Short mmCIF file of C-alpha atoms and ligand atoms in Angstrom, two decimals:
data_model
loop_
_atom_site.label_atom_id
_atom_site.label_comp_id
_atom_site.label_asym_id
_atom_site.label_seq_id
_atom_site.Cartn_x
_atom_site.Cartn_y
_atom_site.Cartn_z
CA UNK A 1167 103.59 55.89 75.57
CA UNK A 1168 104.68 56.54 72.04
CA UNK A 1169 106.38 53.79 71.09
CA UNK A 1170 109.51 55.53 68.89
CA UNK A 1171 110.57 58.66 68.64
CA UNK A 1172 112.99 58.76 65.32
CA UNK A 1173 113.59 60.60 61.99
CA UNK A 1174 111.66 58.98 58.95
CA UNK A 1175 110.78 54.72 58.86
CA UNK A 1176 110.73 54.78 55.45
CA UNK A 1177 114.72 54.33 56.21
CA UNK A 1178 114.20 50.39 57.46
CA UNK A 1179 115.32 49.51 54.51
CA UNK A 1180 119.04 50.93 53.77
CA UNK A 1181 119.22 50.49 58.20
CA UNK A 1182 118.36 46.52 57.81
CA UNK A 1183 120.94 46.28 54.30
CA UNK A 1184 123.36 47.53 57.81
CA UNK A 1185 122.07 45.22 60.13
CA UNK A 1186 122.67 42.82 57.64
CA UNK A 1187 126.33 43.92 56.70
CA UNK A 1188 127.16 43.80 60.88
CA UNK A 1189 125.75 41.07 61.12
CA UNK A 1190 128.61 38.97 58.88
CA UNK A 1191 131.03 41.15 60.70
CA UNK A 1192 130.41 40.35 64.14
CA UNK A 1193 130.70 36.43 64.51
CA UNK A 1194 131.84 36.03 68.34
CA UNK A 1195 128.79 38.12 69.22
CA UNK A 1196 126.22 36.11 66.28
CA UNK A 1197 127.56 32.98 68.80
CA UNK A 1198 126.67 34.17 71.43
CA UNK A 1199 122.68 34.88 70.13
CA UNK A 1200 122.72 31.19 68.45
CA UNK A 1201 123.09 30.38 72.34
CA UNK A 1202 120.76 33.40 73.83
CA UNK A 1203 118.20 31.77 70.96
CA UNK A 1204 117.92 28.35 72.75
CA UNK A 1205 118.29 29.42 76.53
CA UNK A 1206 116.09 33.17 76.82
CA UNK A 1207 118.57 33.27 79.80
CA UNK A 1208 117.05 36.88 78.98
CA UNK A 1209 113.27 35.23 79.96
CA UNK A 1210 111.46 39.22 81.86
CA UNK A 1211 114.13 40.79 82.01
CA UNK A 1212 113.78 45.07 80.44
CA UNK A 1213 116.93 47.04 79.17
CA UNK A 1214 117.26 50.37 78.36
CA UNK A 1215 119.78 50.97 76.79
CA UNK A 1216 121.89 54.64 76.07
CA UNK A 1217 124.82 53.96 73.40
CA UNK A 1218 125.22 55.04 70.22
CA UNK A 1219 123.11 53.93 67.13
CA UNK A 1220 124.90 52.19 64.72
CA UNK A 1221 124.31 49.36 62.78
CA UNK A 1222 126.97 47.30 65.47
CA UNK A 1223 124.30 48.33 68.45
CA UNK A 1224 121.19 47.34 66.68
CA UNK A 1225 123.28 43.76 66.44
CA UNK A 1226 123.90 43.75 70.00
CA UNK A 1227 120.00 44.65 70.73
CA UNK A 1228 119.21 42.57 68.43
CA UNK A 1229 121.33 38.84 70.04
CA UNK A 1230 120.12 40.95 73.44
CA UNK A 1231 116.31 40.37 72.71
CA UNK A 1232 116.32 37.51 70.91
CA UNK A 1233 118.11 35.91 74.65
CA UNK A 1234 114.06 36.93 76.05
CA UNK A 1235 114.29 40.65 76.68
CA UNK A 1236 112.39 43.61 76.46
CA UNK A 1237 114.63 46.83 74.18
CA UNK A 1238 114.59 50.47 74.59
CA UNK A 1239 117.08 52.58 72.55
CA UNK A 1240 118.14 56.33 72.87
CA UNK A 1241 121.60 57.41 71.92
CA UNK A 1242 124.26 58.70 74.17
CA UNK A 1243 125.39 61.14 72.46
CA UNK A 1244 122.65 63.86 70.42
CA UNK A 1245 125.55 64.28 66.79
CA UNK A 1246 125.70 60.48 66.55
CA UNK A 1247 122.57 58.33 65.52
CA UNK A 1248 122.14 56.54 62.30
CA UNK A 1249 118.85 57.00 60.82
CA UNK A 1250 118.73 53.78 59.28
CA UNK A 1251 119.30 52.10 61.76
CA UNK A 1252 117.39 53.43 64.54
CA UNK A 1253 114.18 52.46 61.39
CA UNK A 1254 115.31 49.13 61.07
CA UNK A 1255 115.86 49.05 64.96
CA UNK A 1256 111.11 50.31 65.03
CA UNK A 1257 110.66 47.28 63.45
CA UNK A 1258 112.51 43.94 65.00
CA UNK A 1259 110.27 45.55 67.74
CA UNK A 1260 112.96 47.34 69.96
CA UNK A 1261 111.40 50.95 70.96
CA UNK A 1262 114.00 53.36 69.21
CA UNK A 1263 113.78 57.32 70.46
CA UNK A 1264 116.48 59.36 68.48
CA UNK A 1265 117.97 60.60 65.49
CA UNK A 1266 119.91 62.91 64.82
CA UNK A 1267 120.78 66.44 65.34
CA UNK A 1268 118.86 66.08 68.79
CA UNK A 1269 118.97 69.40 71.09
CA UNK A 1270 119.88 69.10 75.20
CA UNK A 1271 115.91 68.85 75.59
CA UNK A 1272 114.55 66.25 73.06
CA UNK A 1273 118.06 64.63 74.00
CA UNK A 1274 116.95 64.14 77.45
CA UNK A 1275 113.73 63.12 76.71
CA UNK A 1276 114.52 60.29 74.62
CA UNK A 1277 115.99 58.58 78.00
CA UNK A 1278 112.83 60.08 79.60
CA UNK A 1279 110.94 57.54 76.84
CA UNK A 1280 113.46 54.70 76.99
CA UNK A 1281 112.65 54.68 81.30
CA UNK A 1282 109.78 54.75 80.80
CA UNK A 1283 110.02 50.85 79.76
CA UNK A 1284 110.54 50.58 83.32
CA UNK A 1285 114.14 48.31 82.74
CA UNK A 1286 115.69 45.97 85.04
CA UNK A 1287 118.73 46.28 83.67
CA UNK A 1288 120.28 49.94 82.54
CA UNK A 1289 123.12 49.56 79.83
CA UNK A 1290 125.61 53.42 79.35
CA UNK A 1291 127.81 54.15 76.96
CA UNK A 1292 128.87 57.66 79.24
CA UNK A 1293 126.95 56.72 81.67
CA UNK A 1294 123.94 59.69 80.89
CA UNK A 1295 121.15 57.39 81.42
CA UNK A 1296 122.65 56.31 85.35
CA UNK A 1297 123.73 60.42 85.95
CA UNK A 1298 119.86 60.88 84.89
CA UNK A 1299 118.44 58.38 87.10
CA UNK A 1300 120.89 59.09 90.27
CA UNK A 1301 119.92 62.71 89.67
CA UNK A 1302 115.71 61.80 89.94
CA UNK A 1303 116.23 59.61 92.60
CA UNK A 1304 117.92 62.03 94.79
CA UNK A 1305 116.58 64.56 93.82
CA UNK A 1306 118.94 67.16 92.36
CA UNK A 1307 117.01 69.90 89.82
CA UNK A 1308 119.07 70.52 86.64
CA UNK A 1309 117.80 71.17 82.91
CA UNK A 1310 118.75 68.02 82.08
CA UNK A 1311 116.18 66.80 84.57
CA UNK A 1312 113.90 68.84 84.65
CA UNK A 1313 113.63 67.52 80.83
CA UNK A 1314 113.24 63.72 81.46
CA UNK A 1315 111.24 64.81 84.00
CA UNK A 1316 108.46 66.31 81.47
CA UNK A 1317 108.27 63.41 79.55
CA UNK A 1318 107.89 60.74 82.81
CA UNK A 1319 105.98 62.23 85.93
CA UNK A 1320 106.96 62.75 88.81
CA UNK A 1321 110.16 60.10 90.58
CA UNK A 1322 108.60 57.25 91.45
CA UNK A 1323 111.97 55.13 94.01
CA UNK A 1324 110.42 51.87 91.84
CA UNK A 1325 112.39 53.31 88.84
CA UNK A 1326 115.75 52.93 90.42
CA UNK A 1327 114.61 50.34 92.60
CA UNK A 1328 113.62 47.64 90.09
CA UNK A 1329 116.72 48.26 87.92
CA UNK A 1330 118.82 44.76 88.89
CA UNK A 1331 122.29 45.89 87.39
CA UNK A 1332 124.22 47.82 84.91
CA UNK A 1333 127.07 48.07 82.08
CA UNK A 1334 128.57 50.35 81.18
CA UNK A 1335 130.91 51.16 78.01
CA UNK A 1336 133.43 53.74 78.54
CA UNK A 1337 136.20 55.33 80.49
CA UNK A 1338 134.16 58.61 80.74
CA UNK A 1339 130.91 56.54 82.45
CA UNK A 1340 133.01 54.22 84.30
CA UNK A 1341 135.03 57.39 86.28
CA UNK A 1342 131.30 59.14 87.07
CA UNK A 1343 130.35 55.32 88.01
CA UNK A 1344 132.86 55.48 90.80
CA UNK A 1345 132.97 58.92 91.39
CA UNK A 1346 129.09 58.40 92.25
CA UNK A 1347 130.16 54.67 93.69
CA UNK A 1348 133.53 56.83 96.14
CA UNK A 1349 129.49 58.42 97.65
CA UNK A 1350 128.30 55.54 98.41
CA UNK A 1351 125.80 57.64 95.98
CA UNK A 1352 126.04 53.84 94.01
CA UNK A 1353 121.72 52.00 94.49
CA UNK A 1354 122.78 49.62 91.66
CA UNK A 1355 125.72 47.45 90.21
CA UNK A 1356 127.16 48.62 87.49
CA UNK A 1357 129.57 46.71 85.38
CA UNK A 1358 132.76 48.47 84.05
CA UNK A 1359 132.97 46.79 80.50
CA UNK A 1360 135.47 49.13 78.84
CA UNK A 1361 137.27 48.01 82.33
CA UNK A 1362 138.27 44.87 80.59
CA UNK A 1363 141.46 44.00 78.69
CA UNK A 1364 139.69 42.44 75.29
CA UNK A 1365 137.03 46.02 75.55
CA UNK A 1366 140.11 48.75 76.18
CA UNK A 1367 143.45 46.99 74.30
CA UNK A 1368 141.12 46.67 71.42
CA UNK A 1369 138.45 49.16 70.79
CA UNK A 1370 139.68 52.28 72.43
CA UNK A 1371 143.35 51.42 70.07
CA UNK A 1372 142.64 50.08 67.50
CA UNK A 1373 138.98 50.56 66.90
CA UNK A 1374 139.72 54.59 67.91
CA UNK A 1375 142.55 54.40 65.71
CA UNK A 1376 141.46 53.54 63.04
CA UNK A 1377 137.45 55.55 63.16
CA UNK A 1378 138.98 58.51 64.38
CA UNK A 1379 141.03 59.98 61.39
CA UNK A 1380 137.65 57.83 59.15
CA UNK A 1381 135.99 60.94 60.64
CA UNK A 1382 138.77 63.15 59.77
CA UNK A 1383 139.53 62.04 55.75
CA UNK A 1384 136.00 61.73 55.68
CA UNK A 1385 135.24 65.91 56.96
CA UNK A 1386 138.57 67.92 55.30
CA UNK A 1387 139.77 64.25 52.88
CA UNK A 1388 143.18 66.49 54.45
CA UNK A 1389 146.21 64.37 53.54
CA UNK A 1390 148.13 63.51 56.71
CA UNK A 1391 151.44 62.35 55.58
CA UNK A 1392 154.04 65.33 56.22
CA UNK A 1393 151.36 67.04 58.47
CA UNK A 1394 152.44 68.25 61.51
CA UNK A 1395 149.58 65.70 64.34
CA UNK A 1396 149.94 66.43 67.84
CA UNK A 1397 147.03 64.22 70.03
CA UNK A 1398 146.73 64.90 73.40
CA UNK A 1399 146.31 62.64 75.84
CA UNK A 1400 148.31 59.14 75.43
CA UNK A 1401 145.97 57.03 76.99
CA UNK A 1402 144.26 53.36 76.18
CA UNK A 1403 142.47 56.19 72.98
CA UNK A 1404 144.97 58.44 72.02
CA UNK A 1405 147.88 56.05 72.08
CA UNK A 1406 146.00 53.60 69.29
CA UNK A 1407 145.34 57.12 66.99
CA UNK A 1408 149.18 58.58 67.15
CA UNK A 1409 149.69 54.93 66.12
CA UNK A 1410 148.08 55.03 63.20
CA UNK A 1411 148.77 59.07 62.31
CA UNK A 1412 152.19 57.67 61.88
CA UNK A 1413 151.82 54.93 59.73
CA UNK A 1414 149.17 57.05 56.94
CA UNK A 1415 153.44 59.10 57.60
CA UNK A 1416 152.27 62.45 59.93
CA UNK A 1417 154.65 63.73 61.90
CA UNK A 1418 152.75 62.81 65.02
CA UNK A 1419 153.03 65.22 68.37
CA UNK A 1420 152.00 64.06 71.86
CA UNK A 1421 151.15 66.00 75.07
CA UNK A 1422 150.10 64.99 77.83
CA UNK A 1423 150.18 65.22 81.64
CA UNK A 1424 150.88 61.96 83.44
CA UNK A 1425 154.50 61.26 83.11
CA UNK A 1426 155.00 57.91 83.31
CA UNK A 1427 151.75 57.90 79.69
CA UNK A 1428 154.12 60.53 78.21
CA UNK A 1429 158.31 58.97 78.42
CA UNK A 1430 155.64 56.09 77.49
CA UNK A 1431 155.81 58.05 73.72
CA UNK A 1432 159.03 59.60 73.91
CA UNK A 1433 159.97 55.64 74.39
CA UNK A 1434 157.70 54.69 71.52
CA UNK A 1435 159.21 57.53 69.50
CA UNK A 1436 157.08 60.22 69.33
CA UNK A 1437 157.04 63.36 69.93
CA UNK A 1438 156.46 64.95 72.73
CA UNK A 1439 156.36 68.81 74.43
CA UNK A 1440 153.41 71.46 76.04
CA UNK A 1441 150.40 72.44 74.45
CA UNK A 1442 151.34 76.23 74.53
CA UNK A 1443 154.31 74.83 72.54
CA UNK A 1444 152.72 72.71 69.67
CA UNK A 1445 149.27 75.54 69.45
CA UNK A 1446 152.25 76.68 67.19
CA UNK A 1447 153.48 74.68 64.97
CA UNK A 1448 150.79 71.63 64.42
CA UNK A 1449 148.61 70.94 61.70
CA UNK A 1450 145.37 68.52 62.82
CA UNK A 1451 145.16 68.90 66.66
CA UNK A 1452 143.40 65.35 68.22
CA UNK A 1453 141.98 65.97 71.83
CA UNK A 1454 141.55 62.18 73.24
CA UNK A 1455 141.72 63.00 77.58
CA UNK A 1456 138.03 63.03 78.74
CA UNK A 1457 139.49 66.33 80.57
CA UNK A 1458 137.78 69.64 79.87
CA UNK A 1459 139.34 72.85 78.33
CA UNK A 1460 141.75 71.13 77.72
CA UNK A 1461 142.78 72.94 73.78
CA UNK A 1462 141.62 76.56 75.18
CA UNK A 1463 141.70 80.43 74.29
CA UNK A 1464 145.53 80.93 75.02
CA UNK A 1465 145.76 78.13 72.47
CA UNK A 1466 143.97 79.48 69.42
CA UNK A 1467 145.44 82.07 69.95
CA UNK A 1468 148.73 80.60 68.73
CA UNK A 1469 147.58 78.24 65.24
CA UNK A 1470 148.45 78.46 62.19
CA UNK A 1471 146.21 80.18 59.23
CA UNK A 1472 144.16 76.42 58.64
CA UNK A 1473 144.15 74.24 61.97
CA UNK A 1474 142.46 71.81 61.81
CA UNK A 1475 140.49 70.52 65.26
CA UNK A 1476 139.02 66.88 66.14
CA UNK A 1477 138.02 65.55 69.83
CA UNK A 1478 137.79 61.91 70.17
CA UNK A 1479 137.29 61.67 73.90
CA UNK A 1480 133.89 60.76 74.76
CA UNK A 1481 132.04 64.56 76.08
CA UNK A 1482 132.34 68.04 73.99
CA UNK A 1483 133.92 69.92 76.62
CA UNK A 1484 137.32 69.00 75.46
CA UNK A 1485 137.76 72.29 73.41
CA UNK A 1486 136.49 74.72 74.81
CA UNK A 1487 133.99 75.95 71.81
CA UNK A 1488 132.61 79.00 74.18
CA UNK A 1489 136.36 80.69 73.58
CA UNK A 1490 136.91 79.39 70.05
CA UNK A 1491 132.68 81.67 69.88
CA UNK A 1492 134.28 84.59 72.01
CA UNK A 1493 137.47 84.24 69.47
CA UNK A 1494 136.24 84.48 66.53
CA UNK A 1495 134.60 87.08 64.37
CA UNK A 1496 132.75 85.00 61.94
CA UNK A 1497 131.73 81.32 62.23
CA UNK A 1498 130.90 79.53 59.30
CA UNK A 1499 128.72 76.30 58.63
CA UNK A 1500 131.69 74.49 55.40
CA UNK A 1501 128.99 71.33 55.50
CA UNK A 1502 127.30 69.47 58.41
CA UNK A 1503 131.39 68.13 59.35
CA UNK A 1504 133.07 71.01 59.73
CA UNK A 1505 132.70 74.82 61.20
CA UNK A 1506 135.23 77.10 60.26
CA UNK A 1507 135.86 79.53 63.12
CA UNK A 1508 137.34 83.12 61.70
CA UNK A 1509 139.94 85.25 63.92
CA UNK A 1510 139.36 88.73 63.58
CA UNK A 1511 144.13 88.15 62.54
CA UNK A 1512 141.90 86.15 59.25
CA UNK A 1513 143.39 82.78 60.60
CA UNK A 1514 140.79 80.23 59.93
CA UNK A 1515 140.44 77.94 62.13
CA UNK A 1516 138.57 74.69 61.53
CA UNK A 1517 135.95 72.64 64.26
CA UNK A 1518 135.80 69.23 63.21
CA UNK A 1519 131.85 67.71 64.05
CA UNK A 1520 131.12 70.44 66.52
CA UNK A 1521 133.71 69.50 68.80
CA UNK A 1522 131.57 65.23 69.41
CA UNK A 1523 133.17 61.95 68.99
CA UNK A 1524 134.71 63.19 65.73
CA UNK A 1525 134.39 58.94 64.31
CA UNK A 1526 130.96 58.33 65.49
CA UNK A 1527 130.51 62.00 64.27
CA UNK A 1528 131.95 62.43 60.83
CA UNK A 1529 132.39 58.65 59.88
CA UNK A 1530 130.39 55.40 61.58
CA UNK A 1531 132.58 54.42 64.38
CA UNK A 1532 134.51 51.62 64.91
CA UNK A 1533 134.48 49.22 62.67
CA UNK A 1534 131.65 45.83 63.45
CA UNK A 1535 135.22 43.13 64.22
CA UNK A 1536 136.29 45.13 67.19
CA UNK A 1537 132.82 45.72 67.89
CA UNK A 1538 132.32 42.82 68.26
CA UNK A 1539 134.70 41.89 71.41
CA UNK A 1540 133.05 44.85 73.42
CA UNK A 1541 129.49 44.60 72.85
CA UNK A 1542 130.16 40.51 73.16
CA UNK A 1543 131.10 41.34 76.36
CA UNK A 1544 127.95 43.47 77.15
CA UNK A 1545 125.77 40.56 75.87
CA UNK A 1546 127.68 38.49 77.96
CA UNK A 1547 127.64 40.88 80.85
CA UNK A 1548 123.85 41.33 80.48
CA UNK A 1549 123.62 37.73 80.93
CA UNK A 1550 125.60 37.30 84.29
CA UNK A 1551 123.89 40.27 85.88
CA UNK A 1552 120.87 38.56 85.40
CA UNK A 1553 121.49 35.41 86.81
CA UNK A 1554 123.94 36.74 89.31
CA UNK A 1555 120.35 39.75 90.31
CA UNK A 1556 120.59 39.10 94.04
CA UNK A 1557 124.75 38.48 94.80
CA UNK A 1558 126.71 41.71 93.37
CA UNK A 1559 127.79 44.69 95.19
CA UNK A 1560 125.84 48.40 94.81
CA UNK A 1561 129.37 49.19 93.41
CA UNK A 1562 131.49 48.94 90.56
CA UNK A 1563 132.22 45.66 88.89
CA UNK A 1564 135.21 44.12 86.38
CA UNK A 1565 134.60 42.10 84.06
CA UNK A 1566 134.46 38.13 85.22
CA UNK A 1567 138.54 36.93 84.35
CA UNK A 1568 136.77 33.73 82.80
CA UNK A 1569 133.96 36.75 80.55
CA UNK A 1570 137.23 38.29 78.99
CA UNK A 1571 139.02 36.07 78.08
CA UNK A 1572 136.33 33.56 77.06
CA UNK A 1573 135.68 36.52 73.73
CA UNK A 1574 139.11 36.78 72.98
CA UNK A 1575 139.30 33.01 72.61
CA UNK A 1576 135.91 32.44 70.58
CA UNK A 1577 137.13 35.65 68.87
CA UNK A 1578 140.22 34.54 67.88
CA UNK A 1579 137.73 30.86 66.87
CA UNK A 1580 136.18 32.56 63.74
CA UNK A 1581 139.36 34.01 63.10
CA UNK A 1582 140.83 30.82 62.75
CA UNK A 1583 143.62 31.08 64.44
CA UNK A 1584 145.04 28.35 66.94
CA UNK A 1585 146.94 29.34 70.67
CA UNK A 1586 149.75 27.30 71.31
CA UNK A 1587 149.01 24.85 74.82
CA UNK A 1588 151.02 25.29 78.12
CA UNK A 1589 152.43 21.79 78.98
CA UNK A 1590 151.47 19.72 82.15
CA UNK A 1591 155.63 20.73 82.94
CA UNK A 1592 155.39 23.85 81.45
CA UNK A 1593 152.15 24.51 84.54
CA UNK A 1594 154.08 22.81 87.06
CA UNK A 1595 156.69 25.10 86.71
CA UNK A 1596 155.61 27.81 86.77
CA UNK A 1597 153.15 27.44 90.37
CA UNK A 1598 156.81 26.28 91.78
CA UNK A 1599 158.84 28.29 94.50
CA UNK A 1600 162.11 26.43 94.62
CA UNK A 1601 163.26 26.45 91.31
CA UNK A 1602 166.36 28.27 91.50
CA UNK A 1603 168.97 29.44 88.68
P1 NAD B 1412 142.87 57.19 79.53
O1 NAD B 1412 142.66 57.72 80.71
O2 NAD B 1412 143.62 55.60 79.43
O3 NAD B 1412 143.64 57.81 78.85
C1 NAD B 1412 143.13 59.74 78.91
C2 NAD B 1412 145.32 60.02 79.26
O4 NAD B 1412 145.34 61.33 78.99
C3 NAD B 1412 145.65 60.07 80.29
O5 NAD B 1412 146.48 59.19 79.64
C4 NAD B 1412 145.68 61.51 80.80
O6 NAD B 1412 146.99 61.73 81.33
C5 NAD B 1412 145.44 62.13 79.40
N1 NAD B 1412 145.44 63.61 80.04
C6 NAD B 1412 144.51 63.77 81.08
N2 NAD B 1412 143.85 65.14 80.89
C7 NAD B 1412 145.40 65.47 79.86
C8 NAD B 1412 145.45 67.35 79.94
N3 NAD B 1412 145.16 68.17 80.89
N4 NAD B 1412 146.63 67.06 79.07
C9 NAD B 1412 146.65 66.32 78.08
N5 NAD B 1412 146.80 64.97 78.81
C10 NAD B 1412 145.69 64.47 79.39
O7 NAD B 1412 141.45 56.89 78.74
P2 NAD B 1412 141.26 56.25 77.39
O8 NAD B 1412 140.50 55.53 77.41
O9 NAD B 1412 142.52 57.33 76.12
O10 NAD B 1412 138.91 56.86 76.95
C11 NAD B 1412 139.56 58.75 76.40
C12 NAD B 1412 138.54 59.33 76.60
O11 NAD B 1412 138.17 58.53 75.37
C13 NAD B 1412 137.72 58.57 77.01
O12 NAD B 1412 136.20 60.30 76.91
C14 NAD B 1412 136.28 57.35 76.36
O13 NAD B 1412 135.15 57.55 77.45
C15 NAD B 1412 136.50 58.58 74.89
N6 NAD B 1412 136.90 57.09 74.77
C16 NAD B 1412 135.58 56.85 72.78
C17 NAD B 1412 136.20 55.99 72.38
C18 NAD B 1412 135.22 57.04 70.66
O14 NAD B 1412 134.82 56.01 70.10
N7 NAD B 1412 135.98 57.84 70.27
C19 NAD B 1412 136.12 54.90 72.69
C20 NAD B 1412 137.01 55.60 73.62
C21 NAD B 1412 136.67 56.17 74.86
N1 ADE B 1413 131.62 53.60 69.41
C1 ADE B 1413 132.26 53.57 68.96
N2 ADE B 1413 132.05 52.61 68.02
C2 ADE B 1413 130.72 52.16 67.87
C3 ADE B 1413 129.89 52.00 66.84
N3 ADE B 1413 130.39 51.48 65.78
N4 ADE B 1413 129.22 51.60 67.39
C4 ADE B 1413 129.12 51.87 68.95
N5 ADE B 1413 129.93 52.56 69.49
C5 ADE B 1413 130.86 53.09 69.00
#
């Protein structure tokens, strides 16, 4: 079996310096690491992780190793790998399979290599690993499963039966897992880390709010002030990006399908419109819906010369690349981060990061301090699975409330922030039903 499959092991020195920087920012996770070093709660566990290969993921996986686990890693996106970090993680003893710029075949082969390590616990960001495993288990054939089989060989049921649980990092992954659960097909318990409060109140809006704009700036260096920025989807992610774009002086328009989210956007002071109308005046379009073909041919037809398109949702399906290809007479790679589509009438439309997660492809993903929350939850959830392996139902499970609150509490501690405590009288008062006006 390949020990690793990365771009270049000689990048390790650069990667090591980045890991050290991130360790300095991820103070909660480092506290958890200290405890894991002593208690070894993950002894005998083999973890296969399908996560963006970034310095923050590196800090998480080193922590799991310190807890006694053997770890293999493949990327959750073909373009998000930081190759220097991948090289440093190989030096740490992690079996890493992935580099920036994977073809579809290579992407699934990396999943195959990670699975060859026969995990007892899986970690996903977008559910590609868990969904591939389930397709193999149910004999559902596709090009993806054929690529994985090319590495794994014929599927042996013991692979999936040996898994005691998994974790899922993002909204799109949780949606896919719930669909699997609804069909009664989920073969092991998976904890929806995304749905914890200390994840989706911070990572999704604050993390993506900053890092998506970081990606757009690194790709274009465009001025946001005075621009018409159209954000499609005003959920956890879209609302965060909207706030940050407004902070830079942009005129922000929200496009939504949910009346409650749309109303919220109105009351937060944003312009709300249909995409069909906003397509005519937008300068920068950012998708954050988790949905398919959200910006498509009919919208490209109306866009101004010079319009910029970026996606912050998990999959590269939100902006229809197919329609862009059909409508354009020419496609030019302006830089590694930006492609120009020249329309037949001469208008130019720019697509960033190949329509993939703009914050991870054109920048470095969320800042380490935000990932400290998400990945501390991940570490504690993996420990929870190891401790409770025979008690968990084969369902999509919520993060235990005590873990969710503990991560927030520890984060406040690392920030030297002390919060108020309820008095005994206040606790009693909050439990009363007889007191009135
Ligand atoms: P969410 O469910 O909170 O928000 C999605 C919103 O999009 C909803 O309000 C929904 O009504 C709206 N929507 C759906 N289809 C639409 C359409 N056709 N037009 C307009 N609005 C539409 O989800 P979220 O947590 O904000 O996540 C959104 C996406 O971002 C997911 O794919 C998620 O996995 C991904 N994500 C990415 C990052 C990142 O680092 N880039 C981080 C977290 C989440
Ligand atoms: N998702 C968003 N930002 C990330 C990061 N910095 N590392 C791993 N996954 C991420």
